[in-house]
mmCIF file of C-alpha atoms and ligand atoms in Angstrom:
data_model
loop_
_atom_site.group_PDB
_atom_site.id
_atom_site.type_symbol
_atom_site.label_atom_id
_atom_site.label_comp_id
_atom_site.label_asym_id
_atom_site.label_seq_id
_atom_site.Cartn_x
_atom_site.Cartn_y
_atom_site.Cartn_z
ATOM 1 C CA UNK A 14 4.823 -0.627 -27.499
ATOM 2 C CA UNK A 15 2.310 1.854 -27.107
ATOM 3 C CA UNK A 16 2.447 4.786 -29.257
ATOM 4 C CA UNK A 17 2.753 7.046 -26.280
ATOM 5 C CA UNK A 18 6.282 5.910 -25.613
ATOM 6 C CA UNK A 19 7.214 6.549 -28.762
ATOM 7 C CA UNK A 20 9.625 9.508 -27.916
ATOM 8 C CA UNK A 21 10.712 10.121 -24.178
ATOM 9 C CA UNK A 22 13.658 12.499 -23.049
ATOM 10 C CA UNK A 23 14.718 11.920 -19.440
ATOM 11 C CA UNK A 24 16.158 15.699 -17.974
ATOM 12 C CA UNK A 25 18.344 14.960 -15.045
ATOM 13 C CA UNK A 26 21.572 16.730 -14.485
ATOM 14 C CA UNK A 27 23.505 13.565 -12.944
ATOM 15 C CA UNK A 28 21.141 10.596 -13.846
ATOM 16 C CA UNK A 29 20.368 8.433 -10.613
ATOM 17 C CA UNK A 30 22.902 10.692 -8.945
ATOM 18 C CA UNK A 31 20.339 12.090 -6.400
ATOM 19 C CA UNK A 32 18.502 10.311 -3.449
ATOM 20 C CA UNK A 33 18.371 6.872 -4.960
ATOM 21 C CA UNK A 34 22.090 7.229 -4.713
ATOM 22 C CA UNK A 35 21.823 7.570 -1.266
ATOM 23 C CA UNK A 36 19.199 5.924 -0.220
ATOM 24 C CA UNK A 37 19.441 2.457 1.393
ATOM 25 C CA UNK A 38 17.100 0.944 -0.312
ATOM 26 C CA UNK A 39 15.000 -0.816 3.293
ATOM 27 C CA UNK A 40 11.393 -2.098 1.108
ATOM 28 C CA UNK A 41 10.040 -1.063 4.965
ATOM 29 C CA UNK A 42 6.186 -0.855 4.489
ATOM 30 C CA UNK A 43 5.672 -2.338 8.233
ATOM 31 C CA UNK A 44 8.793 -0.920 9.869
ATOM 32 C CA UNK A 45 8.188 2.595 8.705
ATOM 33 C CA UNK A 46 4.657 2.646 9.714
ATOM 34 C CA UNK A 47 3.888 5.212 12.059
ATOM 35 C CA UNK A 48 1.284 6.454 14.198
ATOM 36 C CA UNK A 49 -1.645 8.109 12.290
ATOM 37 C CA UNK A 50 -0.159 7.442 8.874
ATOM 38 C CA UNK A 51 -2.645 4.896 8.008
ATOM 39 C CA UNK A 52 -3.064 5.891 4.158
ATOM 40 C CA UNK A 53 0.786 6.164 3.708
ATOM 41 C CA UNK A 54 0.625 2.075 4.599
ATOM 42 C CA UNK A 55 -1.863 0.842 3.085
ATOM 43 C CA UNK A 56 0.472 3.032 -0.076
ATOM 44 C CA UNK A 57 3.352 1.392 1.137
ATOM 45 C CA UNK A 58 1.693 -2.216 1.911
ATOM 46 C CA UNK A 59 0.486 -1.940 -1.831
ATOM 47 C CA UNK A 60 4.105 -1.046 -3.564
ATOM 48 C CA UNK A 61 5.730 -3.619 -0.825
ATOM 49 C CA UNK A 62 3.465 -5.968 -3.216
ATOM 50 C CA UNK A 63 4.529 -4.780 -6.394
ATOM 51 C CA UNK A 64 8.354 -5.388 -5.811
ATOM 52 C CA UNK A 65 9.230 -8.553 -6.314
ATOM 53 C CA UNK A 66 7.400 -8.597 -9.816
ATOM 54 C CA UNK A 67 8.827 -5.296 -10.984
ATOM 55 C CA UNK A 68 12.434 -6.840 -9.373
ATOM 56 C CA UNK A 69 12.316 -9.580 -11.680
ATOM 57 C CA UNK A 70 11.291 -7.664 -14.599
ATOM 58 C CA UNK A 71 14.562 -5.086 -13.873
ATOM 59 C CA UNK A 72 16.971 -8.349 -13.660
ATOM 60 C CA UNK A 73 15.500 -10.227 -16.437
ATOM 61 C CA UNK A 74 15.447 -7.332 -19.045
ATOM 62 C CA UNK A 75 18.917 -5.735 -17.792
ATOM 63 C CA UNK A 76 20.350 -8.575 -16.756
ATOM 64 C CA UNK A 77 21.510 -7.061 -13.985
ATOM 65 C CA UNK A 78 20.954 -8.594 -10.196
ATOM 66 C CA UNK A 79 19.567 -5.567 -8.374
ATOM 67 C CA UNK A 80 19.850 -7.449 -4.864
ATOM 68 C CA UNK A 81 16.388 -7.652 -4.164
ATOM 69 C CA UNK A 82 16.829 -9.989 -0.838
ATOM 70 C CA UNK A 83 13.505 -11.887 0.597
ATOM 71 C CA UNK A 84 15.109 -11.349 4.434
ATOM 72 C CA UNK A 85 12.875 -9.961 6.780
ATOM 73 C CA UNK A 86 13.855 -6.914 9.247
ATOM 74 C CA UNK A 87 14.506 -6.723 12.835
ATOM 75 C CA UNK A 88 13.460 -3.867 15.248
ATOM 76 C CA UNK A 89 15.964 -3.988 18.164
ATOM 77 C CA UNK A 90 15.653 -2.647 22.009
ATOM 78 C CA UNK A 91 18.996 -1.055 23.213
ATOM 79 C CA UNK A 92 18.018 -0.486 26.490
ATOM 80 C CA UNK A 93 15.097 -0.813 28.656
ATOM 81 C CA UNK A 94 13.394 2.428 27.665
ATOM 82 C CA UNK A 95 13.865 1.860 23.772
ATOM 83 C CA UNK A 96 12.411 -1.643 24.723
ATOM 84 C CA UNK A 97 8.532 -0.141 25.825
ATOM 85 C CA UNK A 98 8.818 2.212 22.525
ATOM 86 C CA UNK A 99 9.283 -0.346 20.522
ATOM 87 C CA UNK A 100 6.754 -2.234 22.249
ATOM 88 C CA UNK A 101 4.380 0.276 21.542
ATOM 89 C CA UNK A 102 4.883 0.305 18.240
ATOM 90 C CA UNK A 103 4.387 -3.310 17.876
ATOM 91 C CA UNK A 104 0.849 -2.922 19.711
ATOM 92 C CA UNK A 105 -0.096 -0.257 17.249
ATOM 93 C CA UNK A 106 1.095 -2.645 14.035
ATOM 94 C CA UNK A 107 -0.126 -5.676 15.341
ATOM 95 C CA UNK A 108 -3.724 -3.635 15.668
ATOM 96 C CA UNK A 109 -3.342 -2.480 12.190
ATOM 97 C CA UNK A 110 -3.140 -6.161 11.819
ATOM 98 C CA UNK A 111 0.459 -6.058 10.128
ATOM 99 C CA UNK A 112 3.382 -9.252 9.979
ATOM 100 C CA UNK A 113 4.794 -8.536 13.057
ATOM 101 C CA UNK A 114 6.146 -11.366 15.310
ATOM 102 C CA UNK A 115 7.855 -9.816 19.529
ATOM 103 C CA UNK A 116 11.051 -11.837 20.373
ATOM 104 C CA UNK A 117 12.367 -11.614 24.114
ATOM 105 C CA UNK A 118 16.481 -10.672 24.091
ATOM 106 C CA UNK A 119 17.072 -14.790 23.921
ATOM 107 C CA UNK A 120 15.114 -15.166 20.944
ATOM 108 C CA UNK A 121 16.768 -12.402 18.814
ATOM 109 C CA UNK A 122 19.792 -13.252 19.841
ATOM 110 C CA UNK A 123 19.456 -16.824 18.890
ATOM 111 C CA UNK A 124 18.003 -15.886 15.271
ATOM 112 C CA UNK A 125 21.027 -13.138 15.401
ATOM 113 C CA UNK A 126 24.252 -14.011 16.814
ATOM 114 C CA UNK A 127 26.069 -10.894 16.079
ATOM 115 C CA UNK A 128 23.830 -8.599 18.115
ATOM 116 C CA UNK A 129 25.029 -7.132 21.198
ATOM 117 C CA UNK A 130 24.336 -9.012 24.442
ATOM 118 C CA UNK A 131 22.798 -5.658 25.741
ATOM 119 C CA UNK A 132 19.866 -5.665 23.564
ATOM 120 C CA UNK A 133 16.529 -6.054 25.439
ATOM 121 C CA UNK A 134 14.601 -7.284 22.609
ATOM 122 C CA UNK A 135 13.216 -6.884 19.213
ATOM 123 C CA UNK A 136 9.939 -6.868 16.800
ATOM 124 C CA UNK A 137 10.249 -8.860 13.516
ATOM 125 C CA UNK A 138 8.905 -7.511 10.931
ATOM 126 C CA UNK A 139 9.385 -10.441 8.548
ATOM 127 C CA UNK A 140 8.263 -9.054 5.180
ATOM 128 C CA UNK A 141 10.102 -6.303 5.157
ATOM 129 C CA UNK A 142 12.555 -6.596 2.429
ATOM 130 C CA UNK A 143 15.741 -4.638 1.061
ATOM 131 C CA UNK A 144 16.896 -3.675 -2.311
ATOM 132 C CA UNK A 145 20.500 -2.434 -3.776
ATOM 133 C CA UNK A 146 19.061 1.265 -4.949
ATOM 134 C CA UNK A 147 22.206 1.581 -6.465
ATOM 135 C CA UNK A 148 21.173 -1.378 -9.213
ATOM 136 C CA UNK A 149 18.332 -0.907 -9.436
ATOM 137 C CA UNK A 150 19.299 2.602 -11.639
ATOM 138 C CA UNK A 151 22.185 1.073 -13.638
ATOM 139 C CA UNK A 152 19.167 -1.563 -14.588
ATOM 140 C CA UNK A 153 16.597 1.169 -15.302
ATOM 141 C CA UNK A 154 19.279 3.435 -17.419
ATOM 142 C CA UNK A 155 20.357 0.450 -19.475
ATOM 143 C CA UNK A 156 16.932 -0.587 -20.161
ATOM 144 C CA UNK A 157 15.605 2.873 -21.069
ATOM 145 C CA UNK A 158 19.171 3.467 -23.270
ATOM 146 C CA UNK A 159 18.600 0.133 -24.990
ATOM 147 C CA UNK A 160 14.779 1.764 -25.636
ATOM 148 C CA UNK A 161 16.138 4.837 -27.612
ATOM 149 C CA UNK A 162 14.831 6.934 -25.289
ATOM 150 C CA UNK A 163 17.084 10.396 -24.540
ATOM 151 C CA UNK A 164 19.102 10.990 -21.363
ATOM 152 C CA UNK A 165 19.445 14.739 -21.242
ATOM 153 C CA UNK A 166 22.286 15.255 -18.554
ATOM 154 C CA UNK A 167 21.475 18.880 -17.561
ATOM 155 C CA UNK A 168 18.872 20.643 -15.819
ATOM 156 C CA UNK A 169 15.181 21.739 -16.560
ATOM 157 C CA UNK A 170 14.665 24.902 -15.474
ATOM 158 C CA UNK A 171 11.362 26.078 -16.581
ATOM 159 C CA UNK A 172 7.626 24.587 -17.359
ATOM 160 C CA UNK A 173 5.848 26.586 -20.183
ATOM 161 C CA UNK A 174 2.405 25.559 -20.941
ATOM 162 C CA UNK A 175 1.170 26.492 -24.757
ATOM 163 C CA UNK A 176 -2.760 25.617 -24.582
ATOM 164 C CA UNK A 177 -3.078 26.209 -28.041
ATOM 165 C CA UNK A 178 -3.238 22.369 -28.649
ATOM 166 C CA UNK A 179 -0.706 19.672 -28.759
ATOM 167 C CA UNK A 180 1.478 18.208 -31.199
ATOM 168 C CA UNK A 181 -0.665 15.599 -32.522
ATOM 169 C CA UNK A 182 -3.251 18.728 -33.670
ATOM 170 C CA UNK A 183 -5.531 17.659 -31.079
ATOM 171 C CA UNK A 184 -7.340 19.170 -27.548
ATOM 172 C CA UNK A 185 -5.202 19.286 -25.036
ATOM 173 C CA UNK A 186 -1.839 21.514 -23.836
ATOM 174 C CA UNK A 187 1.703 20.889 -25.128
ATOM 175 C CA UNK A 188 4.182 22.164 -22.899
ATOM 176 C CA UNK A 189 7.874 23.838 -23.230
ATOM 177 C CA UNK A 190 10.468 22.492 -21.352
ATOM 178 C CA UNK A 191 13.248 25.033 -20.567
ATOM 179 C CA UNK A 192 16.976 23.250 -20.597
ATOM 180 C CA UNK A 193 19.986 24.372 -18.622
ATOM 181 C CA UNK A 194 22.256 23.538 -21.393
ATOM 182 C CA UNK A 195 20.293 26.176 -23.744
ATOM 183 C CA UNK A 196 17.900 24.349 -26.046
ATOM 184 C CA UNK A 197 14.195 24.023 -24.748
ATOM 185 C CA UNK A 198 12.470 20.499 -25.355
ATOM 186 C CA UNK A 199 8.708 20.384 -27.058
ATOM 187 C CA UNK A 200 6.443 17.857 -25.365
ATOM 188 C CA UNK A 201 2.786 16.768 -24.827
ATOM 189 C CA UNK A 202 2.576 14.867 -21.554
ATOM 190 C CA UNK A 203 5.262 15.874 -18.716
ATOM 191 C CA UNK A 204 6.123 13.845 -15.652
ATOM 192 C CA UNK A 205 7.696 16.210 -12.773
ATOM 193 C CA UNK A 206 9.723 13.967 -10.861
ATOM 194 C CA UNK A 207 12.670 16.572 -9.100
ATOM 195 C CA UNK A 208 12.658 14.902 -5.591
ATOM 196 C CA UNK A 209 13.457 17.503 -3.236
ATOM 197 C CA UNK A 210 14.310 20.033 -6.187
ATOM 198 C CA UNK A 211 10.864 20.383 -7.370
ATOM 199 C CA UNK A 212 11.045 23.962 -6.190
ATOM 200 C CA UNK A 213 14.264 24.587 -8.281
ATOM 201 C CA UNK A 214 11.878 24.442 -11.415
ATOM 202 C CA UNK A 215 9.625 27.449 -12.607
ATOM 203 C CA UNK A 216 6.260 27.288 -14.171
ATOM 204 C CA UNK A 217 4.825 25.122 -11.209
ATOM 205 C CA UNK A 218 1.688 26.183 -8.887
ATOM 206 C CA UNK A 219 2.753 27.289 -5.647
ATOM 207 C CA UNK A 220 0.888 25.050 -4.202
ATOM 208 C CA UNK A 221 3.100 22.309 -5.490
ATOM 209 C CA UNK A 222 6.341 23.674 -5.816
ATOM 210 C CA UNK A 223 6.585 24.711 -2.259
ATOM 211 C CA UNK A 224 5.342 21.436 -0.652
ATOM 212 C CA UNK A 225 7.975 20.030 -1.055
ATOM 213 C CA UNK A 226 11.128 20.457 1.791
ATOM 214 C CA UNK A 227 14.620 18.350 2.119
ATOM 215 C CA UNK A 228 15.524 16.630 4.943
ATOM 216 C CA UNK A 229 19.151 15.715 5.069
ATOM 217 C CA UNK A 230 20.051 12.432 5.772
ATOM 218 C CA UNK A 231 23.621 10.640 6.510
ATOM 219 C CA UNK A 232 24.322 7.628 5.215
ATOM 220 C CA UNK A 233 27.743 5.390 6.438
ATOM 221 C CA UNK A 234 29.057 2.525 4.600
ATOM 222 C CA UNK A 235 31.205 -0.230 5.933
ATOM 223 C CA UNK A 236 32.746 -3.648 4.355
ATOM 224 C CA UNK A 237 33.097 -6.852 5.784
ATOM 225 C CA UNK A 238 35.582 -9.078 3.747
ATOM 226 C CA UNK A 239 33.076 -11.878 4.460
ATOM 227 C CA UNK A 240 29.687 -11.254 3.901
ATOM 228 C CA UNK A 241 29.003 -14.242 6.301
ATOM 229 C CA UNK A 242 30.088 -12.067 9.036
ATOM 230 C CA UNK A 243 27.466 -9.690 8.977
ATOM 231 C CA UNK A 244 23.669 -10.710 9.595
ATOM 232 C CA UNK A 245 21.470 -11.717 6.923
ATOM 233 C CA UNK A 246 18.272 -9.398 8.306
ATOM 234 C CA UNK A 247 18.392 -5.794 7.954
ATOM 235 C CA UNK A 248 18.822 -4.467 11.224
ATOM 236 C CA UNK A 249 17.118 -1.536 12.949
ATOM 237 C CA UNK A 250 17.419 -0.318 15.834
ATOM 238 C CA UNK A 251 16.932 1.958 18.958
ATOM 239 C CA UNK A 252 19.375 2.386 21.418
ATOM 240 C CA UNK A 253 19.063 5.490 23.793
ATOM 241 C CA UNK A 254 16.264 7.049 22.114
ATOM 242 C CA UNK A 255 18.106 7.160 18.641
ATOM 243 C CA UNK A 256 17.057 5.117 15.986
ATOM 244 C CA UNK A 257 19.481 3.861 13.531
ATOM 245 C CA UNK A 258 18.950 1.044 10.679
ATOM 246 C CA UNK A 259 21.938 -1.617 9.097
ATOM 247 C CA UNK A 260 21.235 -2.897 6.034
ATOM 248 C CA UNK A 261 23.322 -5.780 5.115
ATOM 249 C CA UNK A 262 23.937 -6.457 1.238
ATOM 250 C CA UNK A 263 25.147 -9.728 -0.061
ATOM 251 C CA UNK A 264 28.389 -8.409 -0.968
ATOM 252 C CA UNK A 265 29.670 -7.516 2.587
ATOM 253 C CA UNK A 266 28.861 -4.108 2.612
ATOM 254 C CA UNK A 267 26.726 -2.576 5.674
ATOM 255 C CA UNK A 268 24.734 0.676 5.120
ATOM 256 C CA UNK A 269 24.207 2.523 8.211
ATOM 257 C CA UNK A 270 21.961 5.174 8.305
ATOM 258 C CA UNK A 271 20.405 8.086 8.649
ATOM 259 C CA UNK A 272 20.377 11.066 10.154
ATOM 260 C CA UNK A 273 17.237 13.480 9.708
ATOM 261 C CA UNK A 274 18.062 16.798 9.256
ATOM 262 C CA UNK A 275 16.506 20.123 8.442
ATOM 263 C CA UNK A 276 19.020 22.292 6.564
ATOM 264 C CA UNK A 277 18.172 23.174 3.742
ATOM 265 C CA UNK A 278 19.706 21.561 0.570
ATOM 266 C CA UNK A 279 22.859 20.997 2.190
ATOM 267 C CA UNK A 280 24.582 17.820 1.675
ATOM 268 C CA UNK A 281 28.041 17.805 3.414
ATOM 269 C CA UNK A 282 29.031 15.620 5.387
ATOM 270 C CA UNK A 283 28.971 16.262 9.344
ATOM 271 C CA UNK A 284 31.293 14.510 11.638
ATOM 272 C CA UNK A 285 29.330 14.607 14.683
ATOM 273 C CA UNK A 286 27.073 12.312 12.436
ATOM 274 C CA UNK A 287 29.189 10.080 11.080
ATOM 275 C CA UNK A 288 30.517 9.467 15.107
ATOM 276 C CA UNK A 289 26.817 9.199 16.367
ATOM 277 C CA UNK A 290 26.105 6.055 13.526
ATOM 278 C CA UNK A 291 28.947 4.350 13.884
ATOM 279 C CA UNK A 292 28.715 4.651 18.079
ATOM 280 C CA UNK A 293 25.142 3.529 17.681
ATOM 281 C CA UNK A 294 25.523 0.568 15.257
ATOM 282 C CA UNK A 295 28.352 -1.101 17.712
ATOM 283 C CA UNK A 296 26.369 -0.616 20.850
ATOM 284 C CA UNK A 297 23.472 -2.798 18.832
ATOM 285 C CA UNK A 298 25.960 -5.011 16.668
ATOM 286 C CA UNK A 299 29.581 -4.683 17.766
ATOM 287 C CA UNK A 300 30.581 -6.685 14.630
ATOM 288 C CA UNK A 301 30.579 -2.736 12.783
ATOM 289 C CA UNK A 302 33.283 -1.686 14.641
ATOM 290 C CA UNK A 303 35.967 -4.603 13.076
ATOM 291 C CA UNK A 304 34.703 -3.960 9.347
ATOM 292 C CA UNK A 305 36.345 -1.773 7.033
ATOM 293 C CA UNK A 306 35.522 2.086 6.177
ATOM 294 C CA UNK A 307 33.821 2.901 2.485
ATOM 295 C CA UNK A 308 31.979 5.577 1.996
ATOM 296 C CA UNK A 309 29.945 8.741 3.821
ATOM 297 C CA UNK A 310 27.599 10.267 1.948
ATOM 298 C CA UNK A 311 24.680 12.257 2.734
ATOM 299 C CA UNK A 312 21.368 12.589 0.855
ATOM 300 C CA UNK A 313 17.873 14.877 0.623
ATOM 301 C CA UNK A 314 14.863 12.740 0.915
ATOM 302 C CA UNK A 315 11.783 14.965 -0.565
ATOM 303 C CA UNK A 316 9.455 15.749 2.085
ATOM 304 C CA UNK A 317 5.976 16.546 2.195
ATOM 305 C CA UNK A 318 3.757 18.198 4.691
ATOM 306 C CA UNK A 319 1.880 15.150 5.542
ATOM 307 C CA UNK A 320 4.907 13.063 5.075
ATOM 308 C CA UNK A 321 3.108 11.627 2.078
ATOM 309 C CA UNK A 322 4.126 11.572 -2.159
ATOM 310 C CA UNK A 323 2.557 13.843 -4.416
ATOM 311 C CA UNK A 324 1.313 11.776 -7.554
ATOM 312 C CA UNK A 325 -0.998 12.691 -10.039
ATOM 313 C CA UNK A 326 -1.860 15.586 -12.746
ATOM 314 C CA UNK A 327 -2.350 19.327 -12.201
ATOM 315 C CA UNK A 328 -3.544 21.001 -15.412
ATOM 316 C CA UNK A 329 -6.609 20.461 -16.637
ATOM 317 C CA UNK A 330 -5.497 18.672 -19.703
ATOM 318 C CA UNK A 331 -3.642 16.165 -17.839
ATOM 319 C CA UNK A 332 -0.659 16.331 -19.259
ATOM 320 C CA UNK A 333 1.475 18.129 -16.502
ATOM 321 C CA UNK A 334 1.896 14.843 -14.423
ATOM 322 C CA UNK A 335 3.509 15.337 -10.900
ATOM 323 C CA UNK A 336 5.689 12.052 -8.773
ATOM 324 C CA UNK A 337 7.503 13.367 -6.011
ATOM 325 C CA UNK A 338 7.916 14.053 -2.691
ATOM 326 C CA UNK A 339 8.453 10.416 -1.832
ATOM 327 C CA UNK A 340 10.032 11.374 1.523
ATOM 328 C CA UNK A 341 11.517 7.991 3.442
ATOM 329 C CA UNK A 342 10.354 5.979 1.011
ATOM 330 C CA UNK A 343 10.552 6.937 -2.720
ATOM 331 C CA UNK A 344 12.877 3.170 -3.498
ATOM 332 C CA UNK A 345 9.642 1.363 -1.671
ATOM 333 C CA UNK A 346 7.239 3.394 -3.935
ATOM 334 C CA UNK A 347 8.696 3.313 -7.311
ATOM 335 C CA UNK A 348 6.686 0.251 -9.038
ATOM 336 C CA UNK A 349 3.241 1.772 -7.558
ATOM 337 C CA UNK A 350 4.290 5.386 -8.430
ATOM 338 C CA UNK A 351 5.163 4.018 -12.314
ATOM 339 C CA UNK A 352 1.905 2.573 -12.330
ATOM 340 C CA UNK A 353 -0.099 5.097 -11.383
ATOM 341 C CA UNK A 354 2.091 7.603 -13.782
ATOM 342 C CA UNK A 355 1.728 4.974 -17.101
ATOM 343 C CA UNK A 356 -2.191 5.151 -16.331
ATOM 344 C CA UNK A 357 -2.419 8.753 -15.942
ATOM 345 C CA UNK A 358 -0.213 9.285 -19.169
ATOM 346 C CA UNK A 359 -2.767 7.423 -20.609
ATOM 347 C CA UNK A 360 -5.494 9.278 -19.459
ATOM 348 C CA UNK A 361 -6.861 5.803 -18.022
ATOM 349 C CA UNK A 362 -7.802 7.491 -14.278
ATOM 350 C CA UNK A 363 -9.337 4.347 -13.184
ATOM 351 C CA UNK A 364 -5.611 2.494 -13.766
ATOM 352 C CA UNK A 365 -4.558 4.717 -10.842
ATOM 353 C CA UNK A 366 -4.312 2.249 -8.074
ATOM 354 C CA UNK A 367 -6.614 3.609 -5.476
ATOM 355 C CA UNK A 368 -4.051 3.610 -2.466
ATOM 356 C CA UNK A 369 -2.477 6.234 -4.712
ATOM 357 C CA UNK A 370 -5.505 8.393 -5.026
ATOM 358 C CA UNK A 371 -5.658 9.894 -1.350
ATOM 359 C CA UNK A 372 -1.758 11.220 -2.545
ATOM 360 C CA UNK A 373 -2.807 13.425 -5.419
ATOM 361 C CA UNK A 374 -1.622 17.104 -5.635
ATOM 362 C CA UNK A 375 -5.255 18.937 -5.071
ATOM 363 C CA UNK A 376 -5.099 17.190 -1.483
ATOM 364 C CA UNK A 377 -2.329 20.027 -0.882
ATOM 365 C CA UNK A 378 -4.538 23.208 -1.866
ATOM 366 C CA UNK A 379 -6.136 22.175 1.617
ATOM 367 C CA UNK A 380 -2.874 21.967 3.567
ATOM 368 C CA UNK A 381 -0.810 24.518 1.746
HETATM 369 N N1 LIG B 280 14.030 5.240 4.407
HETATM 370 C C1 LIG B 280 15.086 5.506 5.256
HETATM 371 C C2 LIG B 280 15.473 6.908 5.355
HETATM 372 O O1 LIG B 280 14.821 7.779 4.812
HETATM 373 O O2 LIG B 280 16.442 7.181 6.016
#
């Protein structure tokens, strides 16, 4: 082990608590590919490539099956209108040149059953894979508890830089970590990773701190007492203008999501919200409406200006490291994001891969 890792504290008031808990966990490089956001693909093409490596790595050292599932995702039509959108949108990927495969309302019915008669059609995106987010945090917690490393459940609420030199005697900052709980915490290299709380913490340039914006999503969970009953793709979907997305794990349970919603750091749960999933996942797969009810929960995803992450250092030592602002996709973008963060730790700049490069902070002194 490097001596770098030597000693690590990880700061987070209710560890894995926050968006991963939420979050559904759709690996959805092609499907959440959107007009003009060409850099945030080729980002998310590039951590879509990472996964089933770092996957195997999370099972095999926790032991733990994370339900990383190899089944493509479906786009479906609701009506006739959400059929040319999502036409559209396969013109656009399939000029980006991206895995996407049109199938008329026979086809996708055939490959589904369970979909809804109704449904005009659908886009494939077959590489498009899912993950339990949920898992994937009890396997990173035991494997960074079986490390040694610290899990500090409170809140940092402070950044103090001391350029005097750091702890090894050498060049370079150290920096003071201000706790919640009343102790402060001594370190040389910092990683700021607060997801949509990055403004909660003092000590950060504006420019940073105030890029970063929740959006409040809901999130509805359902059980099927057969997991056969539900379909093995994750389903997305548009069905009178509203898109909605059902991803189906291997135990039964459905995730239905999400709304998008600006209100601050509000997470409770609407009603009107939790009616206008559920009403939109039966008119695309009536199945939902015969399964049992679990869980509502809602969730902040970390949002950006230009709906892209914020990774990289912003002192001039290096050692005030930023990864946040994931927005949708922060689950998708966790091996690439640890990659680039391990190189820049190790002041190795050119182990940054360079789809990450476009996303560092200084990019936001120009759009701030
Ligand atoms: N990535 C799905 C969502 O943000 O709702």
């Amino acid at each position: 082990m490097p001596d770098v890792y030597e000693k690590v504290a990880i700061v987070d008031p209710s560890p894995g608590k926050g968006t991963s808990w939420v979050a559904a966990g759709m690996l959805a490089a092609v499907t959440e590919a959107y007009y003009g956001e060409e850099l945030e693909l080729h980002l998310n093409m590039a951590a879509a490539n990472l996964w089933k490596s770092f996957a195997e790595t999370l099972s095999e050292k926790s032991g733990i099956d994370i339900g990383y599932r190899q089944v493509g995702t479906l786009v479906v039509a609701g009506g006739n209108d959400d059929r040319s959108y999502i036409r559209e949108l396969y013109d656009y990927q399939t000029s980006l040149k991206l895995n996407v495969e049109w199938l008329s309302a026979s086809e996708v019915r055939e490959l589904v059953p369970q979909l809804a008669p109704s449904v005009r059609g659908a886009m494939l995106a077959a590489d498009d894979y899912q993950v339990d987010p949920r898992l994937v945090v009890k396997a990173l917690t035991q494997i960074i508890t079986a490390k040694g490393y610290s899990l500090l459940p409170t809140r940092a609420t402070s950044v103090i830089s001391d350029s005097k030199g750091n702890s090894r005697g050498s060049a370079g900052n150290s920096f003071r970590i201000i706790l919640e709980a009343g102790n402060d915490l001594h370190a040389d290299k910092i990683i700021v990773c607060t997801g949509p709380w990055i403004s909660q913490l003092n000590g950060l340039p504006r420019f940073v701190s105030s890029a970063v914006r929740p959006v409040k999503g809901e999130i509805v969970r359902l059980a099927a007492f057969d997991s056969s009953l539900l379909p093995a793709h994750t389903i997305r979907g548009i069905t009178n203008g509203r898109s909605i997305y059902m991803v189906p794990r291997a135990d039964g349970t459905l995730v239905i999501g999400a709304t998008m919603e600006e209100k601050g750091f509000d997470t409770a749960v609407r009603s009107g919200a939790v009616f206008d999933l559920l009403r939109d996942a039966r008119a695309l797969l009536p199945i939902t409406a015969e399964l049992s009810f679990q869980e509502t929960i809602a969730g902040l995803r970390p949002a950006t200006p230009d709906n892209g992450p914020i990774v990289g250092s912003i002192d001039e030592s290096g050692g005030l490291i930023v990864a946040a602002g994931h927005y949708r996709n922060g689950v998708l973008l966790a091996p690439i994001t640890a990659v680039a963060v391990n190189a820049l730790i190790q002041s190795d700049e050119k182990g940054v891969p360079q789809e990450v490069i476009p996303f560092s902070p200084s990019r936001l002194e120009r759009i701030a």
